[in-house]
mmCIF file of C-alpha atoms in Angstrom:
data_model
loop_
_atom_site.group_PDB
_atom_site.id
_atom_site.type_symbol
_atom_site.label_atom_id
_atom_site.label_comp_id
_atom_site.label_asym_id
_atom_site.label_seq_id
_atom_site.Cartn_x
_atom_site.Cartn_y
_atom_site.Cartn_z
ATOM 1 C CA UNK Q 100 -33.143 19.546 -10.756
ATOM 2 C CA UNK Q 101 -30.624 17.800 -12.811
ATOM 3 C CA UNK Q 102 -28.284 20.486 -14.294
ATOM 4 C CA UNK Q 103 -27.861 19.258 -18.030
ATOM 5 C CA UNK Q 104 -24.369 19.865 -19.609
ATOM 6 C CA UNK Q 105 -22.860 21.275 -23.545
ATOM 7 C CA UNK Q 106 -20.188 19.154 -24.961
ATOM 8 C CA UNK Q 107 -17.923 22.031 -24.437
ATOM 9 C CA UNK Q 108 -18.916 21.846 -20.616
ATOM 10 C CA UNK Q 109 -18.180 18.189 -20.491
ATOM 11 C CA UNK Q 110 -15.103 18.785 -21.914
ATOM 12 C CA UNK Q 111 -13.836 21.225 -19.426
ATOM 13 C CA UNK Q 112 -15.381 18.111 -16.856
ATOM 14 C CA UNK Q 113 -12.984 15.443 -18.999
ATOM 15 C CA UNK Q 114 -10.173 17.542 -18.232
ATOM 16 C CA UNK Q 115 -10.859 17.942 -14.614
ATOM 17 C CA UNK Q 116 -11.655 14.398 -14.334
ATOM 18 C CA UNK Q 117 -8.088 13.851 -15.531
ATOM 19 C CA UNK Q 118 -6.276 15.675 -13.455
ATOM 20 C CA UNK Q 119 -7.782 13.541 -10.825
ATOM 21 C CA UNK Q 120 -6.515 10.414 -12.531
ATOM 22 C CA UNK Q 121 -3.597 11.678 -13.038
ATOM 23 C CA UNK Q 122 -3.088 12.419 -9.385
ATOM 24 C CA UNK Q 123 -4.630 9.032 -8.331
ATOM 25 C CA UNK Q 124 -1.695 7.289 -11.312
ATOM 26 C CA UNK Q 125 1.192 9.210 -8.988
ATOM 27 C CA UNK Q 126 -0.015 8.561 -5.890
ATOM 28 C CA UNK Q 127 -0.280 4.568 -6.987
ATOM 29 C CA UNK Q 128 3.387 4.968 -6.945
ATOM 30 C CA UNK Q 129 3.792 6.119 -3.381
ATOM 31 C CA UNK Q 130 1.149 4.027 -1.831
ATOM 32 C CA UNK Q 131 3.328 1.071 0.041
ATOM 33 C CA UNK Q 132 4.208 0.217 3.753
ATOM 34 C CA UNK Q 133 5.970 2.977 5.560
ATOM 35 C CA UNK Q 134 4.058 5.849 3.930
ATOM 36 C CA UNK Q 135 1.792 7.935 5.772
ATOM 37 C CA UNK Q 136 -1.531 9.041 4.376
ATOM 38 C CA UNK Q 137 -0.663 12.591 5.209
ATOM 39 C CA UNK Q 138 2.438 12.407 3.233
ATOM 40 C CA UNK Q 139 0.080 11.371 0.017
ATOM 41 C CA UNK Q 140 -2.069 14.070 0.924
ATOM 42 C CA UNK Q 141 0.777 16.708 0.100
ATOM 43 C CA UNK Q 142 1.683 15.124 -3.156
ATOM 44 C CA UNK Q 143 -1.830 15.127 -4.048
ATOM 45 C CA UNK Q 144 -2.237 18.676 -3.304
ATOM 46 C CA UNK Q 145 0.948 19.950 -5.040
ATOM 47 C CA UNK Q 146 0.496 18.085 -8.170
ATOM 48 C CA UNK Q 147 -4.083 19.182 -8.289
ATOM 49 C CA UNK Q 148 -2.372 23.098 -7.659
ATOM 50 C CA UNK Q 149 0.903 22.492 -10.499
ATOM 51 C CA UNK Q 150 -1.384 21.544 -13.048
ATOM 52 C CA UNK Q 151 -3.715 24.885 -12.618
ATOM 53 C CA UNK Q 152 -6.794 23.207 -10.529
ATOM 54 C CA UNK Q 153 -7.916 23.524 -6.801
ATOM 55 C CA UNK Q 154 -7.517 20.517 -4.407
ATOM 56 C CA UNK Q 155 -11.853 20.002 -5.224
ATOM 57 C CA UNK Q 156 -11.879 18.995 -1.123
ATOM 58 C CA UNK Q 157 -9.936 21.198 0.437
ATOM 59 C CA UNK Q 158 -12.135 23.297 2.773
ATOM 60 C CA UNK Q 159 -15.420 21.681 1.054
ATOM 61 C CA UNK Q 160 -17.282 21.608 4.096
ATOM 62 C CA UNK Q 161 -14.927 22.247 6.272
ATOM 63 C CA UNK Q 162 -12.586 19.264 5.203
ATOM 64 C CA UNK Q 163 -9.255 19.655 5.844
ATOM 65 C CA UNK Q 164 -7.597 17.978 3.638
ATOM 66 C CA UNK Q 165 -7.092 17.304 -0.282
ATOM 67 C CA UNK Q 166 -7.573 13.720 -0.151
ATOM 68 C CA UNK Q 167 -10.191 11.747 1.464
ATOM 69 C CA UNK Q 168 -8.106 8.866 2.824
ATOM 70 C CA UNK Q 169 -10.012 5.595 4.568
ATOM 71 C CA UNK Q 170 -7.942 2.613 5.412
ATOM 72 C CA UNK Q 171 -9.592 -1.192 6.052
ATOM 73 C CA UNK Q 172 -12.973 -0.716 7.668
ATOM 74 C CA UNK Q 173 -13.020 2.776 6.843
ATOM 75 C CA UNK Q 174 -15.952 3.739 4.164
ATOM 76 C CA UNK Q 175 -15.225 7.589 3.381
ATOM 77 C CA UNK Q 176 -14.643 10.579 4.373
ATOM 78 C CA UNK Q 177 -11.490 9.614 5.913
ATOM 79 C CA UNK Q 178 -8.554 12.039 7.358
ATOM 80 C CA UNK Q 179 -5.749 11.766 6.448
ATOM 81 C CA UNK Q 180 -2.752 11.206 9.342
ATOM 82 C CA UNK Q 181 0.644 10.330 10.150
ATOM 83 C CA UNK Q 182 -0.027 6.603 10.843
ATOM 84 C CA UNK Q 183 2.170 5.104 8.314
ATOM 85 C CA UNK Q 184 0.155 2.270 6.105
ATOM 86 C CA UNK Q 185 1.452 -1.232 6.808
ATOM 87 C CA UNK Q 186 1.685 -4.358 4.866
ATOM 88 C CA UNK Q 187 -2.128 -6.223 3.845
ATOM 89 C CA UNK Q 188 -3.532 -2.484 4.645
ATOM 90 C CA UNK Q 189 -6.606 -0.950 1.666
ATOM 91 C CA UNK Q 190 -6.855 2.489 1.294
ATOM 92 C CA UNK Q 191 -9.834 4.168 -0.523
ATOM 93 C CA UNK Q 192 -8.170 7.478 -1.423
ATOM 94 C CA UNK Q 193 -10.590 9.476 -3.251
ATOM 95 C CA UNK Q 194 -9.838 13.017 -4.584
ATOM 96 C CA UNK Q 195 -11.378 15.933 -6.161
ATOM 97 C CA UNK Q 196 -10.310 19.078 -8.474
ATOM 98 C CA UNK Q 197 -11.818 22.303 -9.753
ATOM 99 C CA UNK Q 198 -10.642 23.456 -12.700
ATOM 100 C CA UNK Q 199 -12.589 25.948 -15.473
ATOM 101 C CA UNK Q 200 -15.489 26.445 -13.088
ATOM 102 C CA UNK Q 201 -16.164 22.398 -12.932
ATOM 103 C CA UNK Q 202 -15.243 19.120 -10.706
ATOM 104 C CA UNK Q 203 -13.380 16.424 -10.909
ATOM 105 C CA UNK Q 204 -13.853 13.289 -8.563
ATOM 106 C CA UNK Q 205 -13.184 9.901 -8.238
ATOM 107 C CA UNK Q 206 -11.735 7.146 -6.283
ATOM 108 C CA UNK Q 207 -9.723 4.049 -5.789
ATOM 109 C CA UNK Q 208 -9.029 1.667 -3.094
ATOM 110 C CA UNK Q 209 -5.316 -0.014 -3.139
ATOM 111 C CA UNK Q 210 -3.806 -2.858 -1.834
ATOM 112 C CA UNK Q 211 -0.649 -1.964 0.461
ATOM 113 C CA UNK Q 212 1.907 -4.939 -0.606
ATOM 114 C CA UNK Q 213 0.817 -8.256 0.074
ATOM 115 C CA UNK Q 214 -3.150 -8.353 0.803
ATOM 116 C CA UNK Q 215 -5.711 -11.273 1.934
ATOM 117 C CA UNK Q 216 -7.448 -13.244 -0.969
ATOM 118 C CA UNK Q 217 -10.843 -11.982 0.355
ATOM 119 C CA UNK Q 218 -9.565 -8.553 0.679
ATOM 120 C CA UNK Q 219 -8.416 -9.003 -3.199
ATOM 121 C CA UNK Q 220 -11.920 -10.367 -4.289
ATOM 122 C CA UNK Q 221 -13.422 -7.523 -2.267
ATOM 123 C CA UNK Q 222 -11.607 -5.190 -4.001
ATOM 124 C CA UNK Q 223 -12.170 -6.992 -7.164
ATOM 125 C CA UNK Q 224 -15.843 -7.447 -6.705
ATOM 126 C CA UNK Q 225 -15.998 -3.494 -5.943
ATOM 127 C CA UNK Q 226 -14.721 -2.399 -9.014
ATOM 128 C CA UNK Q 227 -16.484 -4.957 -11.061
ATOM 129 C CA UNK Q 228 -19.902 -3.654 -9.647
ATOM 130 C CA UNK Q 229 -19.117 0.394 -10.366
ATOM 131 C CA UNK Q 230 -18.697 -0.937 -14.300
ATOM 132 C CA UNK Q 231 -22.045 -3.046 -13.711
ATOM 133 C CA UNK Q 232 -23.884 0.678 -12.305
ATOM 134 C CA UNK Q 233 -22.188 2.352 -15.575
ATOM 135 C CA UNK Q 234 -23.336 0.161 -18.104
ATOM 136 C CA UNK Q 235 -27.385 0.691 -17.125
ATOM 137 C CA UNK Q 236 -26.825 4.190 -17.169
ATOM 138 C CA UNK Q 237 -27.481 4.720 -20.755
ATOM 139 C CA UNK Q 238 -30.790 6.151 -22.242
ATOM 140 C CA UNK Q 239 -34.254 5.263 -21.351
ATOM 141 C CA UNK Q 240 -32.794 3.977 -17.931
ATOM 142 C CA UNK Q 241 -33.614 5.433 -14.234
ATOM 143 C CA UNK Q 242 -31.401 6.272 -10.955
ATOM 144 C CA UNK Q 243 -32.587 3.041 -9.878
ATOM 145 C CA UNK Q 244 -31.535 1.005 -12.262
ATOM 146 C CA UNK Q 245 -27.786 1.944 -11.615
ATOM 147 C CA UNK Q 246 -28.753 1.242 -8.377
ATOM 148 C CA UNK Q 247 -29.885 -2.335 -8.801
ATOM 149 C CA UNK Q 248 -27.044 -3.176 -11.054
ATOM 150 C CA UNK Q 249 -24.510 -2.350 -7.993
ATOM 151 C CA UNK Q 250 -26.659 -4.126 -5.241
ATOM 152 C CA UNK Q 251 -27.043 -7.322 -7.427
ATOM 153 C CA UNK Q 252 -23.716 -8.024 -8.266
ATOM 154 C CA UNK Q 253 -22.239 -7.469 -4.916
ATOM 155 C CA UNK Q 254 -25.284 -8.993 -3.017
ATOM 156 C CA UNK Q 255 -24.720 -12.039 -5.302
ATOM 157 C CA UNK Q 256 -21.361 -12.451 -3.672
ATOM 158 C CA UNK Q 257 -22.375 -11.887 -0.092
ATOM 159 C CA UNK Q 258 -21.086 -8.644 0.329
ATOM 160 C CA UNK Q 259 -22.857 -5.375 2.075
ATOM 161 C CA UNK Q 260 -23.798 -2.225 0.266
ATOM 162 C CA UNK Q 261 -23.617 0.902 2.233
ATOM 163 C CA UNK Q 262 -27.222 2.887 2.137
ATOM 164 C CA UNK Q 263 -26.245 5.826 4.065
ATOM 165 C CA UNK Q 264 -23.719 7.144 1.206
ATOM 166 C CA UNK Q 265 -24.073 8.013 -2.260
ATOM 167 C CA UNK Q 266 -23.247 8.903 -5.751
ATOM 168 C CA UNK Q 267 -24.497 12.039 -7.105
ATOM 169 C CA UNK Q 268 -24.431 14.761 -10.086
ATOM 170 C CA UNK Q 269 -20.877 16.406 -10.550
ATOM 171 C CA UNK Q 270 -20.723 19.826 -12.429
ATOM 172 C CA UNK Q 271 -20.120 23.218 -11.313
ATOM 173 C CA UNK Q 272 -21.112 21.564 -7.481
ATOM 174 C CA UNK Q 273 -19.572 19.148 -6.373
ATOM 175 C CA UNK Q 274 -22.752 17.283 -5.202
ATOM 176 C CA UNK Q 275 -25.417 18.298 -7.662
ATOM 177 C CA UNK Q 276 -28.600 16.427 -8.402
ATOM 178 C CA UNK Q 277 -29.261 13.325 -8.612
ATOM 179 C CA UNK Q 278 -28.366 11.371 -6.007
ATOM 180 C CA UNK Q 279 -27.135 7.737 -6.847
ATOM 181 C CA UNK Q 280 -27.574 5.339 -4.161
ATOM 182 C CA UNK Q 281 -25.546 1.804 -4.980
ATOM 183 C CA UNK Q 282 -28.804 0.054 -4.502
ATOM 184 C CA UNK Q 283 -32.691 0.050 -5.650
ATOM 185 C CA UNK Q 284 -34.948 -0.963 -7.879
ATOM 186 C CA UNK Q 285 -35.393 -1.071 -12.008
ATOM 187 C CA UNK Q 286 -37.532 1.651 -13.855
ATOM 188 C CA UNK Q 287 -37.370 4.234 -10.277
ATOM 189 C CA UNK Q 288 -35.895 7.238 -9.474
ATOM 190 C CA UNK Q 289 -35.017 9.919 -11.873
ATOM 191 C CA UNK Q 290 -34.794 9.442 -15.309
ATOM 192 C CA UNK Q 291 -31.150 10.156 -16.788
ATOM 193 C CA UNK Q 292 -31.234 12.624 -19.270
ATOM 194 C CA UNK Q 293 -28.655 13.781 -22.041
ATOM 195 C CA UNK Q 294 -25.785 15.722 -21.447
ATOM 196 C CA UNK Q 295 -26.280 14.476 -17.501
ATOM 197 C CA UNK Q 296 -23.028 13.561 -15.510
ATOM 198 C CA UNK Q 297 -22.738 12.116 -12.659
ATOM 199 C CA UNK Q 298 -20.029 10.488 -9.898
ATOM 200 C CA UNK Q 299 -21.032 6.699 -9.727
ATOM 201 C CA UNK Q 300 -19.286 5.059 -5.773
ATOM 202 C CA UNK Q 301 -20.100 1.763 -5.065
ATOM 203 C CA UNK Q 302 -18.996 1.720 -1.408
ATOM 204 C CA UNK Q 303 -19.132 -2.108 -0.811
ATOM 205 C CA UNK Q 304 -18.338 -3.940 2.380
ATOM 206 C CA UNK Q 305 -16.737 -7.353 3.386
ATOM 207 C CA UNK Q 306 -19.701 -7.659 6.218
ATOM 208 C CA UNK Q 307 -22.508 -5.962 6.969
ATOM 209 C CA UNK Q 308 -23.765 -3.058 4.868
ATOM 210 C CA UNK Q 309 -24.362 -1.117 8.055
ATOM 211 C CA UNK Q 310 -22.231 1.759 9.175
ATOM 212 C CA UNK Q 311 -21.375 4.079 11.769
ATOM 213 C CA UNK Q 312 -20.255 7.783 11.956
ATOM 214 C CA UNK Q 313 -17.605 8.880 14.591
ATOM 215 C CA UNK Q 314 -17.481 11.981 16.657
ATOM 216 C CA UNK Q 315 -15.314 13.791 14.516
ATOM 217 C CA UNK Q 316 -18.478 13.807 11.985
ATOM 218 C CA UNK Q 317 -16.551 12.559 9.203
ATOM 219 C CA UNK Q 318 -15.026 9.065 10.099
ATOM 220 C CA UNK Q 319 -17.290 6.577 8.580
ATOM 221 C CA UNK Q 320 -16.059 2.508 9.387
ATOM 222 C CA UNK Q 321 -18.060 -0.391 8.919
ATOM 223 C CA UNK Q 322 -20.017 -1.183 12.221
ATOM 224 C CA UNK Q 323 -18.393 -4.764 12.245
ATOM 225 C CA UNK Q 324 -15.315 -3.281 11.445
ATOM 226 C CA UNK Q 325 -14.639 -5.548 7.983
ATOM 227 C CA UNK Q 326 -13.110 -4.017 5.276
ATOM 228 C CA UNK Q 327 -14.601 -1.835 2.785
ATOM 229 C CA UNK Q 328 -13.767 -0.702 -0.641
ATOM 230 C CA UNK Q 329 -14.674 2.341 -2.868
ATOM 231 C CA UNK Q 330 -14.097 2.799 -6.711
ATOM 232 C CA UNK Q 331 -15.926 5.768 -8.498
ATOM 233 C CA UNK Q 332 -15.567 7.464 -11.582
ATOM 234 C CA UNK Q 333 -17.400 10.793 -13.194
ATOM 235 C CA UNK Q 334 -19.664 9.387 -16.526
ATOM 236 C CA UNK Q 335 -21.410 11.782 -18.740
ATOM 237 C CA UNK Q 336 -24.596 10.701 -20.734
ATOM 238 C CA UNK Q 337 -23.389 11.084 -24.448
ATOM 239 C CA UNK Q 338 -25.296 9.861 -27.569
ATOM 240 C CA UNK Q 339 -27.498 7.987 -24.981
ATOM 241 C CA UNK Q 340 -24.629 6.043 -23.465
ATOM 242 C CA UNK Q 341 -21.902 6.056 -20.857
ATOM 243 C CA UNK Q 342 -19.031 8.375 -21.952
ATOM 244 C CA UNK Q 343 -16.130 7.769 -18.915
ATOM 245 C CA UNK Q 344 -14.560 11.633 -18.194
ATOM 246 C CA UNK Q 345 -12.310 9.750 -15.781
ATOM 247 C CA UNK Q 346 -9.880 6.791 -16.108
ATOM 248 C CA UNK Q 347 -7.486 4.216 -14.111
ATOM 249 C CA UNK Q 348 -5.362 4.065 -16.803
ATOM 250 C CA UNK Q 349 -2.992 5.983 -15.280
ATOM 251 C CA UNK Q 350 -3.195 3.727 -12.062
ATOM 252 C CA UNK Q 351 -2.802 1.057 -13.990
ATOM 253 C CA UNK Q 352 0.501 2.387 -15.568
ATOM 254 C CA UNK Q 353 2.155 2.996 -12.570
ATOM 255 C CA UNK Q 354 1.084 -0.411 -10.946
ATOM 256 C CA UNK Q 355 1.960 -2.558 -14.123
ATOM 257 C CA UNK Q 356 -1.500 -3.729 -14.853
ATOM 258 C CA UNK Q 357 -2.793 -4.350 -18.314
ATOM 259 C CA UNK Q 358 -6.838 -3.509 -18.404
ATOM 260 C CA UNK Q 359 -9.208 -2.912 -21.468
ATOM 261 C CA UNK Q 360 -12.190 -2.961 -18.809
ATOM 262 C CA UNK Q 361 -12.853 1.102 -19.761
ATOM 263 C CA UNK Q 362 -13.174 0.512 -23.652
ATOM 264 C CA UNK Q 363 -16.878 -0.155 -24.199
ATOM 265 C CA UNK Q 364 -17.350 3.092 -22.325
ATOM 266 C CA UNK Q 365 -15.326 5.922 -24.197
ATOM 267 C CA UNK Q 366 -16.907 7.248 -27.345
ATOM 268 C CA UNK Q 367 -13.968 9.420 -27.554
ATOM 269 C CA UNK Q 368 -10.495 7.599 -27.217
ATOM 270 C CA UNK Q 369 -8.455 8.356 -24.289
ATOM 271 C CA UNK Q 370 -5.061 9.747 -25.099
ATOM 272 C CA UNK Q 371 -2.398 9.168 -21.774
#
């Protein structure tokens, strides 16, 4: 059952969305040959716990960890490690927060230094496709509509999208109904209702859209071991249309990049 949400609840989501971002906007500092993941995994934690949130992973199922780290062919669900990141490396480091009795989570794959072309228009591609899923969620519109936004646009460039892994409702849970698979078809699924919010992932691969898991149950890597990237950010249903709760604009602060790409979906203006 989809758990509908007040403005005053989404509210208290906005602001534990942005503690996220704000995490992910440091961390975009840090992230360059050299550094280990576990090393960004203690930054991420100190600054979740200084601003008066939870690290939103941290023992969630038994992970370890406060960041969800997965370099190259790694999907999700990554550990993080003392392997330091080296030049032309992607990491997807996605990260959660509980704050007020709701979650925060999103996530962003970046380039270490230098990167391939393709690995660029992978990563471009990606993000490109999680703004495609957001724009058909908007009244009237189903789960699978989202879906089939995702799966065209990266299908239309030759790339694989994961079935195995999902986005999903975000509230008081972490994982809440409905799930949001990055493919399907138009007019299935669940129908998105007001006051809904949910976590939209496209988890997109270079190869093959088929995975495997590894023995530590976690591990995900693409079973042709190309790259894969992951972008995902937390969007209420407001008015009948995408409201953002999340943002790269702190990202893109610390990385120098100029971006309106997150405009058509605030109602409400984002103040940094």
């Amino acid at each position: 059952m989809i758990v509908v949400k007040t403005p005053e609840e989404i509210e208290l989501m906005r602001e534990s969305a942005l503690i996220v971002s704000k995490t992910l906007g440091i961390l975009a500092r840090e992230v360059k040959p050299g550094v280990t993941t576990l090393q960004l995994d203690k930054i991420a934690e100190e600054h979740i716990r200084d601003h008066g949130a939870i690290p939103g992973f941290l023992g969630l199922y038994d992970f370890p960890n406060t960041l969800c780290m997965s370099p190259n062919e790694q999907v999700v669900h990554g550990f993080p490690t003392n392997e330091p990141l080296k030049e032309g490396d992607i990491i997807s480091i996605d990260c959660g927060a509980l704050k007020n009795g709701f979650y925060g989570d999103h996530a962003y794959t970046f380039a270490v230094g230098e990167i391939a072309p393709e690995t660029e228009k992978l990563l471009q591609v990606t993000k490109a496709s999680l703004y495609e899923g957001i724009r058909a969620f908007k009244k009237g519109n189903r789960v699978g509509d989202v879906g089939y936004a995702i799966q065209k646009y990266c299908e239309d460039h030759g790339y694989g999208v994961v079935r195995e892994l999902v986005g999903h409702g975000l509230g008081s849970k972490m994982h809440e109904d409905p799930e949001m698979p990055n493919y399907g078809k138009r007019g299935r699924g669940k129908k998105f209702i007001e006051g809904m919010v949910v976590a939209i992932e496209p988890m997109i691969n270079m190869g093959t859209h088929r995975i495997k898991q590894h023995r530590d149950g976690w591990t995900i890597t693409t079973l042709d071991n190309k790259p894969s990237a992951h972008f995902e950010h937390n969007v209420a249903l407001v008015n009948g249309k995408p409201e953002l709760l999340s943002t790269f604009a702190y990202i893109y602060e610390a990385l120098g990049i100029e971006s309106n790409e997150e405009e058509e979906f605030r109602q409400k203006a984002l103040v940094l």
